[in-house]
XYZ file of N, CA, C and O in Angstrom:
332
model
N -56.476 197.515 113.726
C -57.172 196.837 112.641
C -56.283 195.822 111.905
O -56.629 194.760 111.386
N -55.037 196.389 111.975
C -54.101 195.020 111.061
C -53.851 193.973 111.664
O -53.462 192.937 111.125
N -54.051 194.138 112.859
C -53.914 192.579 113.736
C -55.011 191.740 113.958
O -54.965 190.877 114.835
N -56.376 191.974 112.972
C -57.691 191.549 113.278
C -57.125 190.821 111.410
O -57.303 189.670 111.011
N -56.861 191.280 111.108
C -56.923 190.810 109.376
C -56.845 189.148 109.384
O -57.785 188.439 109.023
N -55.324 188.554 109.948
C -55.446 186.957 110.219
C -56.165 186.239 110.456
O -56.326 185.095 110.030
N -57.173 187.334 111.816
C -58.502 186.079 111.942
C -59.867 186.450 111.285
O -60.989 186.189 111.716
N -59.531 187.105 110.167
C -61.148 187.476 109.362
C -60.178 186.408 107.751
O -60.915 186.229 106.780
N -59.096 185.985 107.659
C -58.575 184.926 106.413
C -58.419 183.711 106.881
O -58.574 182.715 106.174
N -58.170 183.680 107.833
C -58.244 181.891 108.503
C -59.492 181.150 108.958
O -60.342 181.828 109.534
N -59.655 180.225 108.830
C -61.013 179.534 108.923
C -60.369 179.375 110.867
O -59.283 179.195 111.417
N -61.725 179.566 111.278
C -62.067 178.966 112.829
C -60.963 178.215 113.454
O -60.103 178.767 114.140
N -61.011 176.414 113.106
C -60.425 175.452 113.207
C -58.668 175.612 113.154
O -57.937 175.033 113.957
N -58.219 176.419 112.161
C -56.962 176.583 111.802
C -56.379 178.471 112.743
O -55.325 179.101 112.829
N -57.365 178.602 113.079
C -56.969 180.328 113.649
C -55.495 179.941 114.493
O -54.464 180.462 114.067
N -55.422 179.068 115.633
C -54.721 179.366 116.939
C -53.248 179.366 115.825
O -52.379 180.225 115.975
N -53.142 178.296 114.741
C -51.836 178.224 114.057
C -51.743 179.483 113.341
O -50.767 180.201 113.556
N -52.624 179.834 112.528
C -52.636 180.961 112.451
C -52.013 182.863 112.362
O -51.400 183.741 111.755
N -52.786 182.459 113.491
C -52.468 183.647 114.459
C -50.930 183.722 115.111
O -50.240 184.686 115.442
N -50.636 181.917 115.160
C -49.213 181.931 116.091
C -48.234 182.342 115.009
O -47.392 183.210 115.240
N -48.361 181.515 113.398
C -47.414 182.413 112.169
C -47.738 183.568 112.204
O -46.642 184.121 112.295
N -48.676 184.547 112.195
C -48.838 185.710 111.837
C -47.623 186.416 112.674
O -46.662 187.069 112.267
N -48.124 185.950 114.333
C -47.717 186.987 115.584
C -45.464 186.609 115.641
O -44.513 187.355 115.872
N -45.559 185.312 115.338
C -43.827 185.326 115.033
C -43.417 186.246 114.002
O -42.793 187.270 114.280
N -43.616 186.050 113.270
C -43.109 187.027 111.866
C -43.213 188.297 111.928
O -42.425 189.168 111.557
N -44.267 188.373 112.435
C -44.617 190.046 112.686
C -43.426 190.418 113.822
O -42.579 191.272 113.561
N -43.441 189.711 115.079
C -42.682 189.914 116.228
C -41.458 190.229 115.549
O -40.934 191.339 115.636
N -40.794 188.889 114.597
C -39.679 188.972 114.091
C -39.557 190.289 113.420
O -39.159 191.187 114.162
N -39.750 190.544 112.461
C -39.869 191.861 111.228
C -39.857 192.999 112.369
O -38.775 193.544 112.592
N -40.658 193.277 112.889
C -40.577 194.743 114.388
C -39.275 194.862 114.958
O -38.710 195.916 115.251
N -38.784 193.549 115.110
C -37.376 193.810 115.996
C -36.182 194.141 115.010
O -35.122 194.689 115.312
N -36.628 193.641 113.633
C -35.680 193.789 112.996
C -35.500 195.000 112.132
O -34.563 195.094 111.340
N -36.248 195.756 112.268
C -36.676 196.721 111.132
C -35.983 198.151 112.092
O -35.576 198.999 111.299
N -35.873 198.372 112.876
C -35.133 199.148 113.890
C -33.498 199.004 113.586
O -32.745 199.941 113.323
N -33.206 197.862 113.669
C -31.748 197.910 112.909
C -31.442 198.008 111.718
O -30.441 198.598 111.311
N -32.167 197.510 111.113
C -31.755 198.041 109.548
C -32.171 199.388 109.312
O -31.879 199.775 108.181
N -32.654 200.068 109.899
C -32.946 201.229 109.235
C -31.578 202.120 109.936
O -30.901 203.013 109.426
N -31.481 201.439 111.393
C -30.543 202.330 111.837
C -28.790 201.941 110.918
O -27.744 202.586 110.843
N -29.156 200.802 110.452
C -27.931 199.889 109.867
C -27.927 201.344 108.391
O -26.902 201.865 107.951
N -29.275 201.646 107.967
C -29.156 202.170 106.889
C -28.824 203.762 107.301
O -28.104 204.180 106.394
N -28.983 204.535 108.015
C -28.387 205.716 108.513
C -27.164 205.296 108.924
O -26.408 206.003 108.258
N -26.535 204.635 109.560
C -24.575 204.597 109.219
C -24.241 204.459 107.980
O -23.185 204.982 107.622
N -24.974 203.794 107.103
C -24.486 203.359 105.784
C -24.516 204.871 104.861
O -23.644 205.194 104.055
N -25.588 205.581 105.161
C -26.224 206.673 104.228
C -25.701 207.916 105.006
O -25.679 208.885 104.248
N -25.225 208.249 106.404
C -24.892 209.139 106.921
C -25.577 209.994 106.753
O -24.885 211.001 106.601
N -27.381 210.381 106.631
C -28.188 211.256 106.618
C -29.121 210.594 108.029
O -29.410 209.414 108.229
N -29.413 211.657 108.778
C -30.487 211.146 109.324
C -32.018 211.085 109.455
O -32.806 210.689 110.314
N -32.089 211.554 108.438
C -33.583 211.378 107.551
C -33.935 209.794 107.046
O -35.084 209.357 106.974
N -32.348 208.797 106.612
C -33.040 208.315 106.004
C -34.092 206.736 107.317
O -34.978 205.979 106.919
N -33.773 206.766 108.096
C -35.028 206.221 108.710
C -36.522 206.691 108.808
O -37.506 205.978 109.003
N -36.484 207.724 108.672
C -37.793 208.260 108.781
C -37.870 208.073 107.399
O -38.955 208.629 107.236
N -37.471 207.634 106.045
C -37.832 207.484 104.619
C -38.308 205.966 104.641
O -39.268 205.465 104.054
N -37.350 205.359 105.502
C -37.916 203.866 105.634
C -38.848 203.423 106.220
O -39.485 202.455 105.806
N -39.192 204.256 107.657
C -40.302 204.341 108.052
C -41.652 204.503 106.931
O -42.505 203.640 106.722
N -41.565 205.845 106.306
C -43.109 206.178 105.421
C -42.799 204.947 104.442
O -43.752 204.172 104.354
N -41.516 204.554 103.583
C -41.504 203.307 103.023
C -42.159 201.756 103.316
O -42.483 200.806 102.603
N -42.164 202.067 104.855
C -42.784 200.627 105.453
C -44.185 200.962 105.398
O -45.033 200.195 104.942
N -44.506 202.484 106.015
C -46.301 202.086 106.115
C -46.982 202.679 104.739
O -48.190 202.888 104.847
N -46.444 202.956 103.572
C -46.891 202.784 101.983
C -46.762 201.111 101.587
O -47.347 200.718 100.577
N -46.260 200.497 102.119
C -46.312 199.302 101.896
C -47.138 198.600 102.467
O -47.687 197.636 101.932
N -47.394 199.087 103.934
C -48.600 198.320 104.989
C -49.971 198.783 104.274
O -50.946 198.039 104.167
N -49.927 199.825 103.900
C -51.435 200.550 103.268
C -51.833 199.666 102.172
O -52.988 199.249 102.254
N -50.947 199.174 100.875
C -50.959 198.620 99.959
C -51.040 197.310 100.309
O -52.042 196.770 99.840
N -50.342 196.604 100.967
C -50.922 195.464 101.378
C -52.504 195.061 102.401
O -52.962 193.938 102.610
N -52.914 196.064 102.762
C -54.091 196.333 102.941
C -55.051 196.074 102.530
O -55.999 195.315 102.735
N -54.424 197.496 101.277
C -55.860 197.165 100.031
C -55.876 196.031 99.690
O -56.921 195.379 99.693
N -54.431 195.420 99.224
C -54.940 194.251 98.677
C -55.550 193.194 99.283
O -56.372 192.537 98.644
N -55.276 192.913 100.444
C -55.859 191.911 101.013
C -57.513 191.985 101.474
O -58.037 190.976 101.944
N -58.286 193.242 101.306
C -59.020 193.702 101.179
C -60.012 193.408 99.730
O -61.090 192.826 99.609
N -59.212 194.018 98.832
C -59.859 193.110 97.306
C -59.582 191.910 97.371
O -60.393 191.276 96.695
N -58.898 191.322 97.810
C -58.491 190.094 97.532
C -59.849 188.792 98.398
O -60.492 187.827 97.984
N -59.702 189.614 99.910
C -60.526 188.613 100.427
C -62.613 189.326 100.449
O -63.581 188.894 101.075
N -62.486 190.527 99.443
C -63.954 190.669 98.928
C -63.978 189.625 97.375
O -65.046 189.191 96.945
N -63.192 189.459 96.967
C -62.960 188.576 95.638
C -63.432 187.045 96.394
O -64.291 186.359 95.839
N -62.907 186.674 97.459
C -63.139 185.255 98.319
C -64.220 185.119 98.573
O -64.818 184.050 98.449
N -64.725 186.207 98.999
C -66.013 185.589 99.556
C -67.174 185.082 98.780
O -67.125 185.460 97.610
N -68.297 184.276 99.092
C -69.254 183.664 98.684
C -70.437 184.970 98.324
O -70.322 186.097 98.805
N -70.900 184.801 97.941
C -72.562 185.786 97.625
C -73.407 185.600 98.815
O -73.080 184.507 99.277
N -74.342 186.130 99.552
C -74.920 185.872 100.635
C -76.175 185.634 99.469
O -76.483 186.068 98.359
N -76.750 184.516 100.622
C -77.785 183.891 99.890
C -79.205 184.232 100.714
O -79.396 183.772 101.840
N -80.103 185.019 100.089
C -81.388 185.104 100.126
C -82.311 184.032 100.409
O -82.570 183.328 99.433
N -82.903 183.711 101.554
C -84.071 182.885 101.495
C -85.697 183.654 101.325
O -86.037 184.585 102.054
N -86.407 183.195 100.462
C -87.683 183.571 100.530
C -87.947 184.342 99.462
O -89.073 184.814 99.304
């Protein structure tokens, strides 16, 4: 479902660019988020704390969720009734 979100906020015309910022950044952030966490277990010498950064990342994915959720029910137009 989070990889459908880009093309329900981008208009038609503008999707392929889009989609291509979404899918770099995202690509980028995935590859990078594996080392820092592992960067942060040498630093912290527990090995819990990736799995803290882990639930840290997807409390953050949830919340950015919602919001983009209120945010793009706030966007939208009123559907308009004929008749």
């Amino acid at each position: 479902p989070i990889m459908t979100l880009p093309a329900a906020a981008v208009r038609p015309q503008n999707r392929a660019t889009g989609m291509g910022i979404y899918f770099t950044w995202y690509y980028a952030l995935m590859a990078s988020f594996p080392a820092l966490a592992g960067l942060a277990r040498d630093m912290t010498s527990d090995s819990g704390t990736p799995v803290y950064i882990a639930a840290a990342m997807m409390a953050v994915a949830l919340a950015a969720v919602a919001v983009f959720r209120f945010v793009a029910r706030s966007w939208t137009a009123p559907a308009v009734t004929v008749g």
